[in-house]
């Protein structure tokens, strides 16, 4: 999976491209941790270019969402497909 970072106003958007599975979940966690260390509190995970997601990918999204609520961050998942 590839992660492309872009910014729109005060919101950082992480565009995910490819397969989001057990082997790539650590990459997303690391990318979000980098944003958090910079005290960035608004971010979007764009899933529109994900071709496959397994249960570990779903689990990471749930964990990141739960962590965001605890940290009072604005966390949005967009572009999900059926």
Coordinates of N, CA and C in Angstrom, one line a residue:
X1 N 0.8 -1.2 0.0 CA 0.0 0.0 0.0 C 0.9 1.2 0.0
X2 N 0.4 2.2 -0.7 CA 1.1 3.5 -0.7 C 0.2 4.5 0.0
X3 N 0.9 5.4 0.7 CA 0.2 6.5 1.4 C 0.7 7.8 0.9
X4 N -0.2 8.6 0.4 CA 0.1 10.0 -0.1 C -0.6 11.0 0.9
X5 N 0.2 11.9 1.3 CA -0.2 12.9 2.3 C -0.4 14.2 1.5
X6 N -1.6 14.9 1.8 CA -1.8 16.2 1.2 C -2.6 17.0 2.3
X7 N -2.7 18.3 2.1 CA -3.3 19.2 3.1 C -4.3 20.0 2.3
X8 N -5.5 20.2 3.0 CA -6.5 21.1 2.5 C -7.0 21.9 3.7
X9 N -6.6 23.2 3.7 CA -6.8 24.1 4.8 C -6.1 23.5 6.0
X10 N -6.8 23.3 7.1 CA -6.2 22.7 8.3 C -6.3 21.2 8.4
X11 N -6.9 20.6 7.4 CA -7.1 19.1 7.4 C -6.0 18.4 6.6
X12 N -5.5 17.4 7.2 CA -4.5 16.6 6.5 C -5.2 15.3 6.0
X13 N -5.0 15.0 4.7 CA -5.6 13.9 4.0 C -4.6 12.8 3.7
X14 N -4.8 11.6 4.2 CA -4.0 10.5 3.8 C -4.7 9.7 2.8
X15 N -4.2 9.7 1.5 CA -4.8 8.9 0.4 C -4.1 7.6 0.4
X16 N -4.9 6.5 0.6 CA -4.3 5.2 0.6 C -4.5 4.6 -0.8
X17 N -3.5 3.9 -1.3 CA -3.6 3.3 -2.6 C -3.1 1.9 -2.6
X18 N -3.9 1.0 -3.1 CA -3.5 -0.4 -3.2 C -4.2 -1.3 -2.2
X19 N -3.5 -2.3 -1.7 CA -4.1 -3.3 -0.7 C -3.8 -2.9 0.7
X20 N -4.8 -2.9 1.5 CA -4.7 -2.5 3.0 C -4.9 -3.8 3.7
X21 N -3.8 -4.4 4.1 CA -3.9 -5.7 4.8 C -2.9 -5.8 5.9
X22 N -2.7 -7.0 6.5 CA -1.8 -7.2 7.6 C -0.4 -6.6 7.4
X23 N 0.1 -6.7 6.2 CA 1.4 -6.2 5.9 C 1.6 -4.7 5.7
X24 N 0.5 -4.0 5.6 CA 0.6 -2.6 5.4 C -0.1 -1.8 6.6
X25 N -0.7 -2.4 7.5 CA -1.3 -1.7 8.6 C -0.3 -0.8 9.4
X26 N 0.9 -1.3 9.6 CA 1.9 -0.6 10.4 C 2.2 0.7 9.7
X27 N 2.2 0.8 8.4 CA 2.5 2.0 7.6 C 1.5 3.1 7.9
X28 N 0.2 2.7 8.0 CA -0.8 3.7 8.3 C -0.7 4.2 9.8
X29 N -0.5 3.3 10.7 CA -0.3 3.6 12.1 C 0.9 4.6 12.2
X30 N 2.0 4.3 11.6 CA 3.2 5.2 11.6 C 2.8 6.6 11.0
X31 N 2.1 6.6 9.9 CA 1.8 7.9 9.3 C 0.9 8.7 10.2
X32 N -0.1 8.1 10.9 CA -0.9 8.9 11.8 C -0.1 9.3 13.0
X33 N 0.8 8.5 13.5 CA 1.6 8.9 14.6 C 2.4 10.1 14.3
X34 N 3.0 10.2 13.1 CA 3.8 11.3 12.7 C 2.9 12.6 12.8
X35 N 1.7 12.5 12.3 CA 0.8 13.7 12.4 C 0.5 14.0 13.8
X36 N 0.2 13.0 14.6 CA -0.1 13.3 16.0 C 1.1 14.0 16.8
X37 N 2.3 13.5 16.5 CA 3.5 14.1 17.1 C 3.6 15.6 16.7
X38 N 3.1 16.0 15.5 CA 3.1 17.4 15.1 C 1.9 18.1 15.6
X39 N 1.1 17.5 16.5 CA -0.1 18.1 17.1 C -1.2 18.4 16.0
X40 N -1.2 17.6 15.0 CA -2.3 17.7 14.0 C -3.5 17.0 14.5
X41 N -4.6 17.6 14.5 CA -5.8 17.1 15.1 C -7.0 16.9 14.2
X42 N -6.8 17.2 12.9 CA -7.8 17.0 11.9 C -7.2 16.2 10.8
X43 N -7.7 15.0 10.6 CA -7.2 14.2 9.4 C -8.3 13.3 8.9
X44 N -8.1 13.0 7.6 CA -9.0 12.2 6.8 C -8.2 11.0 6.2
X45 N -8.8 9.8 6.3 CA -8.2 8.6 5.7 C -9.1 8.4 4.4
X46 N -8.5 8.6 3.3 CA -9.2 8.5 2.0 C -9.0 7.1 1.5
X47 N -10.0 6.3 1.4 CA -10.0 4.9 1.0 C -10.4 4.6 -0.4
X48 N -10.6 5.7 -1.2 CA -11.2 5.5 -2.5 C -10.3 4.7 -3.5
X49 N -9.0 4.7 -3.2 CA -8.1 3.9 -4.1 C -7.6 2.6 -3.5
X50 N -8.3 2.1 -2.5 CA -8.0 0.8 -1.9 C -8.7 -0.3 -2.7
X51 N -7.9 -1.3 -3.1 CA -8.4 -2.3 -4.0 C -8.8 -3.6 -3.1
X52 N -8.3 -3.7 -1.9 CA -8.6 -4.8 -1.0 C -8.3 -4.4 0.4
X53 N -9.1 -4.8 1.3 CA -8.9 -4.6 2.7 C -9.3 -5.9 3.5
X54 N -8.4 -6.3 4.4 CA -8.7 -7.5 5.2 C -9.1 -7.1 6.6
X55 N -9.4 -8.1 7.5 CA -9.8 -7.8 8.8 C -8.8 -7.0 9.7
X56 N -7.5 -7.2 9.4 CA -6.6 -6.4 10.2 C -6.6 -4.9 9.8
X57 N -6.9 -4.6 8.5 CA -7.0 -3.3 8.1 C -8.3 -2.6 8.7
X58 N -9.4 -3.3 8.7 CA -10.6 -2.8 9.4 C -10.3 -2.6 10.9
X59 N -9.6 -3.5 11.5 CA -9.2 -3.4 12.9 C -8.4 -2.1 13.2
X60 N -7.5 -1.8 12.3 CA -6.6 -0.6 12.5 C -7.5 0.6 12.4
X61 N -8.4 0.7 11.4 CA -9.3 1.8 11.3 C -10.1 2.0 12.5
X62 N -10.6 1.0 13.1 CA -11.4 1.1 14.3 C -10.6 1.6 15.5
X63 N -9.3 1.1 15.6 CA -8.4 1.5 16.6 C -8.1 3.0 16.5
X64 N -7.8 3.4 15.3 CA -7.4 4.8 15.0 C -8.6 5.7 15.4
X65 N -9.8 5.3 15.0 CA -11.0 6.0 15.3 C -11.2 6.1 16.8
X66 N -11.1 5.0 17.5 CA -11.2 5.0 19.0 C -10.2 6.0 19.6
X67 N -8.9 5.8 19.2 CA -7.9 6.7 19.7 C -8.2 8.2 19.5
X68 N -8.7 8.5 18.3 CA -9.0 9.9 17.9 C -10.1 10.4 18.9
X69 N -11.1 9.6 19.2 CA -12.1 10.1 20.2 C -11.5 10.4 21.5
X70 N -10.6 9.6 22.0 CA -10.0 9.8 23.3 C -9.1 11.1 23.3
X71 N -8.5 11.3 22.1 CA -7.6 12.5 22.0 C -8.3 13.8 21.5
X72 N -9.6 13.7 21.4 CA -10.5 14.8 20.9 C -10.0 15.3 19.5
X73 N -9.7 14.3 18.6 CA -9.3 14.7 17.3 C -10.5 14.6 16.3
X74 N -10.4 15.2 15.2 CA -11.4 15.0 14.1 C -10.8 14.0 13.1
X75 N -11.4 12.8 13.1 CA -10.9 11.7 12.3 C -12.1 11.2 11.4
X76 N -11.8 11.2 10.1 CA -12.9 10.8 9.1 C -12.3 9.8 8.2
X77 N -13.1 8.8 7.9 CA -12.8 7.8 6.9 C -13.7 8.0 5.7
X78 N -13.1 8.2 4.5 CA -13.9 8.6 3.4 C -13.6 7.6 2.2
X79 N -14.5 7.6 1.3 CA -14.2 6.8 0.0 C -14.4 5.3 0.2
X80 N -15.0 4.8 1.2 CA -15.2 3.4 1.4 C -16.1 2.8 0.2
X81 N -15.7 1.6 -0.2 CA -16.5 0.9 -1.2 C -17.2 -0.2 -0.6
X82 N -18.1 -0.8 -1.4 CA -18.9 -2.0 -0.9 C -17.9 -3.2 -0.6

